[in-house]
mmCIF file of C-alpha atoms and ligand atoms in Angstrom:
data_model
loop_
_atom_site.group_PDB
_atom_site.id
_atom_site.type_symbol
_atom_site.label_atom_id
_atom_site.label_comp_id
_atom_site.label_asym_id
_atom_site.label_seq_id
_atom_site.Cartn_x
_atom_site.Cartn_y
_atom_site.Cartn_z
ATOM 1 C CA UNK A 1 -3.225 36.799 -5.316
ATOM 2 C CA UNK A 2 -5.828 37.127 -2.907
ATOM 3 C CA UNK A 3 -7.626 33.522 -1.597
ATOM 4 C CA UNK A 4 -10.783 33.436 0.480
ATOM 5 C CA UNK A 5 -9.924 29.816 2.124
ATOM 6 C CA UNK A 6 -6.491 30.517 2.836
ATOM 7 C CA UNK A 7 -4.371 32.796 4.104
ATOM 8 C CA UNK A 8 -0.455 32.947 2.460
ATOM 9 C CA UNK A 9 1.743 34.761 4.628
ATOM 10 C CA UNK A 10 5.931 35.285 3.582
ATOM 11 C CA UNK A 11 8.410 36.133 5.192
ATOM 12 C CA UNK A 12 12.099 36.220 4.161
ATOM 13 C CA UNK A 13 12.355 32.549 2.186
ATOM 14 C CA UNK A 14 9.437 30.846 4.202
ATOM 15 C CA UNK A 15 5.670 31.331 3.160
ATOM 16 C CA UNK A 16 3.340 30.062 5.559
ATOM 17 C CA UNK A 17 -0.275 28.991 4.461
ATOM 18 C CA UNK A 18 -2.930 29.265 6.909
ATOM 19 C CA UNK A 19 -6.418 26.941 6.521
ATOM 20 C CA UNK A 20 -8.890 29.502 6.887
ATOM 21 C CA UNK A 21 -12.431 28.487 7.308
ATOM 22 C CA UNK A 22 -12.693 29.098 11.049
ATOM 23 C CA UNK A 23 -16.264 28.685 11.570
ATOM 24 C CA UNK A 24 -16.390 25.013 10.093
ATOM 25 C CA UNK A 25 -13.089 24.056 11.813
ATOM 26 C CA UNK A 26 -11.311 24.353 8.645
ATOM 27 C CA UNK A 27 -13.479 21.860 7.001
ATOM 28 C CA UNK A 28 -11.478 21.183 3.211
ATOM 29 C CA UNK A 29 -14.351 22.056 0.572
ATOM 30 C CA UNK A 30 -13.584 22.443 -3.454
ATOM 31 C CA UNK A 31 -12.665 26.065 -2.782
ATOM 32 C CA UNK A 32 -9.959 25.731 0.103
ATOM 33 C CA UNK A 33 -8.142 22.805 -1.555
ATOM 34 C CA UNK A 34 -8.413 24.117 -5.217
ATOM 35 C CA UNK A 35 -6.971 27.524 -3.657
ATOM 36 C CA UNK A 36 -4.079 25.510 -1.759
ATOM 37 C CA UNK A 37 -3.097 23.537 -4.890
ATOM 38 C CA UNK A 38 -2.809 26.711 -6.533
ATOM 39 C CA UNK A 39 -0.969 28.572 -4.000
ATOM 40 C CA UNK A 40 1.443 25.890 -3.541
ATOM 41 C CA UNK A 41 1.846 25.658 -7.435
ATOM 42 C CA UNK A 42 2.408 29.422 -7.331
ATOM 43 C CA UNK A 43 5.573 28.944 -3.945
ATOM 44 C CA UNK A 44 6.878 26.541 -6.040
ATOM 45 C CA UNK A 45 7.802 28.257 -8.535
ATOM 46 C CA UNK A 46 8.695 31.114 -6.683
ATOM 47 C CA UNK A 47 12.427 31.490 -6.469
ATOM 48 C CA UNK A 48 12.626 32.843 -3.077
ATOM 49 C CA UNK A 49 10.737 30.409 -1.211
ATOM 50 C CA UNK A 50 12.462 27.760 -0.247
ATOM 51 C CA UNK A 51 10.537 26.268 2.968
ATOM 52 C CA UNK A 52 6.659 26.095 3.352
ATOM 53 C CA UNK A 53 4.669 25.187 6.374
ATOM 54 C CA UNK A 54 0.911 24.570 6.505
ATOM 55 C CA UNK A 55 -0.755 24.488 9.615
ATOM 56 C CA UNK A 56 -4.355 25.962 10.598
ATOM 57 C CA UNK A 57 -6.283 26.948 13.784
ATOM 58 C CA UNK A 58 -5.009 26.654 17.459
ATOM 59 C CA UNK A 59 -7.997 24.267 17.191
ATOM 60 C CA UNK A 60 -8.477 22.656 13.903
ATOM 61 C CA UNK A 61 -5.745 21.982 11.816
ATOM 62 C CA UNK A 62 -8.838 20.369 9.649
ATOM 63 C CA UNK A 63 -11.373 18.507 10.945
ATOM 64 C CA UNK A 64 -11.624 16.510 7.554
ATOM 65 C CA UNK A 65 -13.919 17.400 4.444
ATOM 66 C CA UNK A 66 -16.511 19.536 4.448
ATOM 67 C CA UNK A 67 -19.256 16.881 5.219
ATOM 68 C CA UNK A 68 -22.095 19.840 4.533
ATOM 69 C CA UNK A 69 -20.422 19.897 0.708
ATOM 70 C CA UNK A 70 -20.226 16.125 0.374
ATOM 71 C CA UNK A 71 -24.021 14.835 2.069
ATOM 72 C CA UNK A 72 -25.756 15.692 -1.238
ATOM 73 C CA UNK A 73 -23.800 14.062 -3.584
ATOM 74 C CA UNK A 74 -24.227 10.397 -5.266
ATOM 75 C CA UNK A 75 -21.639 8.319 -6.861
ATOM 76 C CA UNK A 76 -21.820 9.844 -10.371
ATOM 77 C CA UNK A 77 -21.403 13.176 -8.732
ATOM 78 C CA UNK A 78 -17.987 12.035 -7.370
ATOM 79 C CA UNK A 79 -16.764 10.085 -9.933
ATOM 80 C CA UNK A 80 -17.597 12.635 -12.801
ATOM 81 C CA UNK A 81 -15.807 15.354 -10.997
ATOM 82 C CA UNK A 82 -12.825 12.902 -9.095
ATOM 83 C CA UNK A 83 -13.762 14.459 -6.441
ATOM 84 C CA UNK A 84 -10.525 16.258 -4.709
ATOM 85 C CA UNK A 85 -8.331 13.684 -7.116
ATOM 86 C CA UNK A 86 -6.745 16.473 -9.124
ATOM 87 C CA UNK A 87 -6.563 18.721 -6.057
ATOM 88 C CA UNK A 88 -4.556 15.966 -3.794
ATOM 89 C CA UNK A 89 -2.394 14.969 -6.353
ATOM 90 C CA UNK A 90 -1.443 18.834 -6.813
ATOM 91 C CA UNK A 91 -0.703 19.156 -3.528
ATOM 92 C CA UNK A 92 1.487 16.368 -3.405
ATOM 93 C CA UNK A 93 3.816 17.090 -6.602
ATOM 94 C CA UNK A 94 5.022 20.271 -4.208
ATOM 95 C CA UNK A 95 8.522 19.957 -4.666
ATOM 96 C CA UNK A 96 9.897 22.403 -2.279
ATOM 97 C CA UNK A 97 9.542 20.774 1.675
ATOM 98 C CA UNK A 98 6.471 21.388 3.192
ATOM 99 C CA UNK A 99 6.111 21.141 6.634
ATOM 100 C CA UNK A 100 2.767 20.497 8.995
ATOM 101 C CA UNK A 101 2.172 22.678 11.757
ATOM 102 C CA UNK A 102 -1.041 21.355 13.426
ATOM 103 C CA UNK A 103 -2.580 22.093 16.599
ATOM 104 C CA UNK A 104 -5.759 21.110 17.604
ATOM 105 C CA UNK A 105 -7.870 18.486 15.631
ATOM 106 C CA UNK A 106 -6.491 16.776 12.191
ATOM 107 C CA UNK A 107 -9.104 14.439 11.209
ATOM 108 C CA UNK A 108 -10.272 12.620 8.298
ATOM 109 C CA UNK A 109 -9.363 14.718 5.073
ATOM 110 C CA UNK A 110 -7.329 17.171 7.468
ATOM 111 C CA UNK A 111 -5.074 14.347 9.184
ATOM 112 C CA UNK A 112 -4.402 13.202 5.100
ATOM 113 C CA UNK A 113 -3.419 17.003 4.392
ATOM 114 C CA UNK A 114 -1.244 16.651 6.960
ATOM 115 C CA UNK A 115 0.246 13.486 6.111
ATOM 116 C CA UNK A 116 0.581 14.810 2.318
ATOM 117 C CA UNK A 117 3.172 17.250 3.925
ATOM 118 C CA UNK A 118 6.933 16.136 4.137
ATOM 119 C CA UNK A 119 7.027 16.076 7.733
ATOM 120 C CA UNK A 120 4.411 17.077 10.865
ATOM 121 C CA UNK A 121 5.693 19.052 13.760
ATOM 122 C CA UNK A 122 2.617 18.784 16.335
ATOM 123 C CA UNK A 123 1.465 21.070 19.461
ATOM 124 C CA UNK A 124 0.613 19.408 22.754
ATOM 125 C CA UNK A 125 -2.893 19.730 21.828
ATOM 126 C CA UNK A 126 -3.569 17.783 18.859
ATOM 127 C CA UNK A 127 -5.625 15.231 17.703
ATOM 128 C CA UNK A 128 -5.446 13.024 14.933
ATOM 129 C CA UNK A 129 -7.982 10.887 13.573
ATOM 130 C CA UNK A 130 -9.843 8.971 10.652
ATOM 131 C CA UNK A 131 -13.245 8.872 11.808
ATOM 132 C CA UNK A 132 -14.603 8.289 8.313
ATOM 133 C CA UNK A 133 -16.299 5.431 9.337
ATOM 134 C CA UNK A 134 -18.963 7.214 11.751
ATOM 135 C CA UNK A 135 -19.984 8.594 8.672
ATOM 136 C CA UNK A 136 -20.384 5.438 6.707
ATOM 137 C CA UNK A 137 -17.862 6.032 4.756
ATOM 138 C CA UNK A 138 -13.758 5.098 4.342
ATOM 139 C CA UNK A 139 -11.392 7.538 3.814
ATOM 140 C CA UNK A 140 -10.428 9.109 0.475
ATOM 141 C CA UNK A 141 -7.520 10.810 0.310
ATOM 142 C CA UNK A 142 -5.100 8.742 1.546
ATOM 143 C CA UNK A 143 -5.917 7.596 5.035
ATOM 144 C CA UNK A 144 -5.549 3.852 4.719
ATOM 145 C CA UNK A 145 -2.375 4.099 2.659
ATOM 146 C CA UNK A 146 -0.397 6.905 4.177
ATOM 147 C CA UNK A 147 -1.567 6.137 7.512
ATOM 148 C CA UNK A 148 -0.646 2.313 7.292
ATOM 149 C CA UNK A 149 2.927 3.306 6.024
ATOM 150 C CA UNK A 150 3.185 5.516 8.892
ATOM 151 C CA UNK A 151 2.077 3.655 11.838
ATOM 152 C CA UNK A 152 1.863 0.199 10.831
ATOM 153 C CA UNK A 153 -1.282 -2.074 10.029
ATOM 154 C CA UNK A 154 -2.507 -2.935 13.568
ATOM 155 C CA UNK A 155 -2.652 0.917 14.515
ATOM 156 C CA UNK A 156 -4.156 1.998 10.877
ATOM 157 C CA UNK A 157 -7.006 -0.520 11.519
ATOM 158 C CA UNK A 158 -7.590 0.586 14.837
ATOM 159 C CA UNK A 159 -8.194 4.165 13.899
ATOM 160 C CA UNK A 160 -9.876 3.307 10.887
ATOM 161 C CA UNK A 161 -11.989 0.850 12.207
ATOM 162 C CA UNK A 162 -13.065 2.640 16.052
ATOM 163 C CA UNK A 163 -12.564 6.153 14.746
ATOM 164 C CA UNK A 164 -10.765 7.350 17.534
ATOM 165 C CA UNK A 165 -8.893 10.437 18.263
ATOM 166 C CA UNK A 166 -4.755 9.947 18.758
ATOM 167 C CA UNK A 167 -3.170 12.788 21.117
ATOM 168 C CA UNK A 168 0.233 14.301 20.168
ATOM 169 C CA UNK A 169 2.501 11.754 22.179
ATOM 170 C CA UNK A 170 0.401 8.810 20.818
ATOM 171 C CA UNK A 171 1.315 10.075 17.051
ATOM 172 C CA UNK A 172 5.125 10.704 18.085
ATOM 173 C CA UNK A 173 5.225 7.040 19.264
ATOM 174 C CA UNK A 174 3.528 5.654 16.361
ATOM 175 C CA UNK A 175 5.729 7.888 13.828
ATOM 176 C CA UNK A 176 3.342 9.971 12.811
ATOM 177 C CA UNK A 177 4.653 13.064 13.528
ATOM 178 C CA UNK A 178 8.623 13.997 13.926
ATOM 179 C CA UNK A 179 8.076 16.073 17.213
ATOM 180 C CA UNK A 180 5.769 17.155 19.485
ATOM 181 C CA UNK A 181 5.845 20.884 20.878
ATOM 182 C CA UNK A 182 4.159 22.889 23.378
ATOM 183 C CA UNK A 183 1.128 24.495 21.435
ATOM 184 C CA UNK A 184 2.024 28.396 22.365
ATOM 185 C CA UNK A 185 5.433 27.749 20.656
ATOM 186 C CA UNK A 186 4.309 25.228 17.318
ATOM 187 C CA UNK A 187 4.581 28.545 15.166
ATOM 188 C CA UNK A 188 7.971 29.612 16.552
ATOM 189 C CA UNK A 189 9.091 26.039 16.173
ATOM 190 C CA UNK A 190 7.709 25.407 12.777
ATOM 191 C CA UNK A 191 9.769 28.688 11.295
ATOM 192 C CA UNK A 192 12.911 27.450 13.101
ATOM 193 C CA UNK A 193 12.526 24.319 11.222
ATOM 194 C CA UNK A 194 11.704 25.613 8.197
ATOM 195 C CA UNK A 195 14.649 28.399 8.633
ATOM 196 C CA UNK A 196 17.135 24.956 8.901
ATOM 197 C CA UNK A 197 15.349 24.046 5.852
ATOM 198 C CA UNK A 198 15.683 26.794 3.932
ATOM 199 C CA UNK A 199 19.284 27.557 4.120
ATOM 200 C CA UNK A 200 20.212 24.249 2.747
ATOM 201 C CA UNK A 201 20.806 23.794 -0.854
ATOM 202 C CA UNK A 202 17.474 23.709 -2.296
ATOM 203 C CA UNK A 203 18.648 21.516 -5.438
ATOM 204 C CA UNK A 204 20.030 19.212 -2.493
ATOM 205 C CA UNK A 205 16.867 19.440 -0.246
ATOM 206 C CA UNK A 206 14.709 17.983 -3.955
ATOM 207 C CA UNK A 207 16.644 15.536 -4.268
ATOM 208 C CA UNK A 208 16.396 14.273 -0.399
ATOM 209 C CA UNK A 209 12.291 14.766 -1.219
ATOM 210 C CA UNK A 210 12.514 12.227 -3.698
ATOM 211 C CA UNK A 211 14.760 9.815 -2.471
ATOM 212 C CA UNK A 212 12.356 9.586 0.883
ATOM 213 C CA UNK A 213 9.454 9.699 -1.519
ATOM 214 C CA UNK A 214 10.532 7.148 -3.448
ATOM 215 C CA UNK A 215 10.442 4.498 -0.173
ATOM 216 C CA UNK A 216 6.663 4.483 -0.700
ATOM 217 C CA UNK A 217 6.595 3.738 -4.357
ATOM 218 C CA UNK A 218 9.211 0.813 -4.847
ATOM 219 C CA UNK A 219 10.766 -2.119 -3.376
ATOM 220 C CA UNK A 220 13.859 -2.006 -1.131
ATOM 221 C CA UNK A 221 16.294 -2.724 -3.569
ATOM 222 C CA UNK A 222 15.365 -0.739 -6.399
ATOM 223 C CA UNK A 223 14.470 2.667 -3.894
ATOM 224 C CA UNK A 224 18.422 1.660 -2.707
ATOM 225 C CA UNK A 225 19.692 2.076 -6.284
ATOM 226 C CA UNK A 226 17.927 5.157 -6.622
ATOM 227 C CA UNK A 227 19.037 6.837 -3.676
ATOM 228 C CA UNK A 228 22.901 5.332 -4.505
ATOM 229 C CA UNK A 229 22.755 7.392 -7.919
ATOM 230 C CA UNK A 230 21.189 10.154 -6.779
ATOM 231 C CA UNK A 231 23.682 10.588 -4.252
ATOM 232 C CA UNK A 232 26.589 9.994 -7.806
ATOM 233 C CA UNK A 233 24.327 12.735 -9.271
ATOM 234 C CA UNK A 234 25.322 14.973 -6.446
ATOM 235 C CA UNK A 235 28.656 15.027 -7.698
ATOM 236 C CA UNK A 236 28.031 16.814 -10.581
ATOM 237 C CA UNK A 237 26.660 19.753 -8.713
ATOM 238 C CA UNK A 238 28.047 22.695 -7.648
ATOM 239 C CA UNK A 239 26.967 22.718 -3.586
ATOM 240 C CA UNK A 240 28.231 19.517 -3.484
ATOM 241 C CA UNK A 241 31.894 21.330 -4.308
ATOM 242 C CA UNK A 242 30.785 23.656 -1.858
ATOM 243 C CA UNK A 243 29.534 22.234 1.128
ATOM 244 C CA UNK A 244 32.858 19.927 0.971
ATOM 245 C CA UNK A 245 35.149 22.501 0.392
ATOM 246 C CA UNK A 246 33.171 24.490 3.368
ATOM 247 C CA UNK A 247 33.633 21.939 5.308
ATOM 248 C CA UNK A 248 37.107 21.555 5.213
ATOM 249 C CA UNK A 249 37.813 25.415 5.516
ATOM 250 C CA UNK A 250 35.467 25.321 8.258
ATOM 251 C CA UNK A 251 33.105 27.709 7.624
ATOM 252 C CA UNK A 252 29.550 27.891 6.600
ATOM 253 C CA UNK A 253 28.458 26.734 2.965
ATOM 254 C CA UNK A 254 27.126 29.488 0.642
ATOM 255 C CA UNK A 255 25.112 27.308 -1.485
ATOM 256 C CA UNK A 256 23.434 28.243 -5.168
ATOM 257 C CA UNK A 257 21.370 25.742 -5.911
ATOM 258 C CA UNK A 258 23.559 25.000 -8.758
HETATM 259 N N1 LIG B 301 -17.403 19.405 7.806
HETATM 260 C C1 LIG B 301 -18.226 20.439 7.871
HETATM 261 N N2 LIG B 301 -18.394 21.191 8.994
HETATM 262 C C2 LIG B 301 -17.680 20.834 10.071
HETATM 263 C C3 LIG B 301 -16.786 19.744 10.066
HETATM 264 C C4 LIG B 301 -16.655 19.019 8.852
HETATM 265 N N3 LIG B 301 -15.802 17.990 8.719
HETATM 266 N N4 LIG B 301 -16.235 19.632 11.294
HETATM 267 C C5 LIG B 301 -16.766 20.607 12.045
HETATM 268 N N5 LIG B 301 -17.633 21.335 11.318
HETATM 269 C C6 LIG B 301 -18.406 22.495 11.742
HETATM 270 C C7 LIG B 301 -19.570 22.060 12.631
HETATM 271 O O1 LIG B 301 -20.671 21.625 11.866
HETATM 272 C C8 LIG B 301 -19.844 23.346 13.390
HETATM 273 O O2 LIG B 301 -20.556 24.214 12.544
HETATM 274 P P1 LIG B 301 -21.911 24.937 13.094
HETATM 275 O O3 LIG B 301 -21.421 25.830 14.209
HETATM 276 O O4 LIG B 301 -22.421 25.690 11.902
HETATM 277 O O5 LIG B 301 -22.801 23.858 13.592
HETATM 278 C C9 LIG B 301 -18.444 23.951 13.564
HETATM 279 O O6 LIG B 301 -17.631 23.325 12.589
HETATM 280 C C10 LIG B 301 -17.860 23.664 14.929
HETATM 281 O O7 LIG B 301 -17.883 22.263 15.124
HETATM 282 P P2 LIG B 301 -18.511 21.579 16.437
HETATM 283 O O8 LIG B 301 -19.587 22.426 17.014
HETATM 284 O O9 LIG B 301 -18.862 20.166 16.089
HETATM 285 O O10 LIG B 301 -17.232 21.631 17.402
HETATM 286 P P3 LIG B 301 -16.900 20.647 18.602
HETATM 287 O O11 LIG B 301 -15.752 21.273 19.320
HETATM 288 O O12 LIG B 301 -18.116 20.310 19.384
HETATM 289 O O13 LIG B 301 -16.418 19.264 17.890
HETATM 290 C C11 LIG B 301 -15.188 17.953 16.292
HETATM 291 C C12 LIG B 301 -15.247 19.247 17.120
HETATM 292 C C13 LIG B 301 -15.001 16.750 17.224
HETATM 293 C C14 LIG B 301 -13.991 18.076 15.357
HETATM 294 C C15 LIG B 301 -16.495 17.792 15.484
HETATM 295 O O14 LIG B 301 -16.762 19.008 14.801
HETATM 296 C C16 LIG B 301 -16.465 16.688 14.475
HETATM 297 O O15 LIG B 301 -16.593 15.532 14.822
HETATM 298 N N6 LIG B 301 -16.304 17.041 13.173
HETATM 299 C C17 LIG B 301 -16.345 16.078 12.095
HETATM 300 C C18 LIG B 301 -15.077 15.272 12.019
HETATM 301 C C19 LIG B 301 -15.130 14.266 10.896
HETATM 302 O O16 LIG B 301 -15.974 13.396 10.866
HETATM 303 N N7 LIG B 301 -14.197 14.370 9.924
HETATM 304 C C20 LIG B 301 -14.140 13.506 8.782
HETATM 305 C C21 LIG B 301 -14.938 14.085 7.649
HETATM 306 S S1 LIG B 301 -15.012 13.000 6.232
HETATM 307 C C22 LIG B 301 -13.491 13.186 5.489
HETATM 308 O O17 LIG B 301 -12.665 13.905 5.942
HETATM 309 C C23 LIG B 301 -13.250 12.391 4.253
HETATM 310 C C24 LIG B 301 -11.965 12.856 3.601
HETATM 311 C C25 LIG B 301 -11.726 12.196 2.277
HETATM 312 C C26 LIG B 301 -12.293 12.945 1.128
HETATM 313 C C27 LIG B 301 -11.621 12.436 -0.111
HETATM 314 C C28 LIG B 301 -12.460 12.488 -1.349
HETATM 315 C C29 LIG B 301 -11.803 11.730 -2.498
#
């Protein structure tokens, strides 16, 4: 289907979704993220995608909401319409992978986006930030949870708080992001890791989504006995049979997602 916001590109078993509002650096409005929540609704259910990567500009992943959308609005206008509630919380019941590509700025709104994803692979040249707070305002979608899982409460304040910009190597040493790449190759990288991704059993690579998820929603000992039966539940699959008995033949699994 054809998206004005967005660009959806596949190829093979990966589908790449470009942000695509170049002239306000990607800025997330109503539009883009109602048209992402729907496209990723749509990959998801699409049988031959098994790997997604978001990413945007060489310079704007996002540079956070549209602030031109928001300036006008009062409380009732935001609460009446949760604003970009429903839309997050589509985004983040994607259950095939989804990886970040960003280069350039991830702020505000965009650095949440990012953070929404399963995993951020970062060029040289990014920034990340949650400048909310020049705005007078804190963030909304995330910001001071994710970002305070992610890199701990003394740096979450600190960005929060100053509303500074992080570079790449800052966020790989915080945990932010899982790698950082030189920005002429994020694309090329991105696909290889998505490529990994994909030919992996995608009932297998669900399950790993929740079990990580689930770190974030319960204590230590209950996410432990959820990971420990998941990983029983395994072995009542098929790839499980598989990837064993491939492994012992020595040769590459052919898995089915059964
Ligand atoms: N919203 C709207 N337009 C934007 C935004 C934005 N967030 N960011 C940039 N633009 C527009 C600019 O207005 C400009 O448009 P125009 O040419 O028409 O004037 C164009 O993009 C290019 O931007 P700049 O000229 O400013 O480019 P620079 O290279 O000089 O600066 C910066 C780049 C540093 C990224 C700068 O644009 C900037 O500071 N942008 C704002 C960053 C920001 O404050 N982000 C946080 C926004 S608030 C937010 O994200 C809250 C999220 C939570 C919502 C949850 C609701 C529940």
């Amino acid at each position: 289907m054809a998206y004005e916001t967005i660009v959806v590109d596949v190829e093979n078993h990966i589908a790449t979704i470009k942000l695509n509002r170049p002239d306000a650096l990607n800025a997330l409005n109503v539009q883009l993220l109602g048209e992402l929540a729907k496209a990723l609704g749509e990959l998801d259910r699409n049988e031959k995608i098994r790997c997604i990567i978001l990413t945007g500009s060489a310079k704007a992943f996002a540079a956070g909401a549209d602030i031109k959308e928001m300036s006008e609005k009062s409380f009732v206008d935001m609460f009446l319409l949760d604003f970009f509630g429903g839309e997050a919380e589509a985004i983040t019941r994607t259950r095939k992978p989804v990886i970040a590509a960003v280069s350039g700025y991830a702020l505000g709104g965009g650095c949440e986006l990012a953070m929404m994803c399963d995993f951020i692979i970062a060029a040289d040249t990014a920034k990340f930030g949650q400048p909310e707070i020049n705005l007078g305002i804190v963030a909304g979608m995330g910001g001071t949870q994710r970002l305070t899982r992610l890199v701990g409460k003394s740096k979450s304040m600190d960005m929060h708080l100053t509303g500074r910009f992080m570079d790449a190597e800052e966020a790989e040493r915080a945990g932010l992001v899982s790698r950082v790449v030189p920005a002429k190759k994020l694309m090329e990288e991105a696909r290889t890791a998505a490529e990994k991704v994909a030919e992996k059993s995608m009932l297998t690579a669900k399950a790993v989504k929740e079990a990580v998820n689930r770190s974030y929603e319960t204590t230590l000992s209950e996410g432990l006995l959820y990971e420990r039966r998941m990983f029983h539940a395994m072995f009542a699959t098929e790839d499980q049979n598989e990837g064993m008995s491939a492994f012992a033949d020595k040769r590459s699994p052919q898995f089915r997602d059964r």
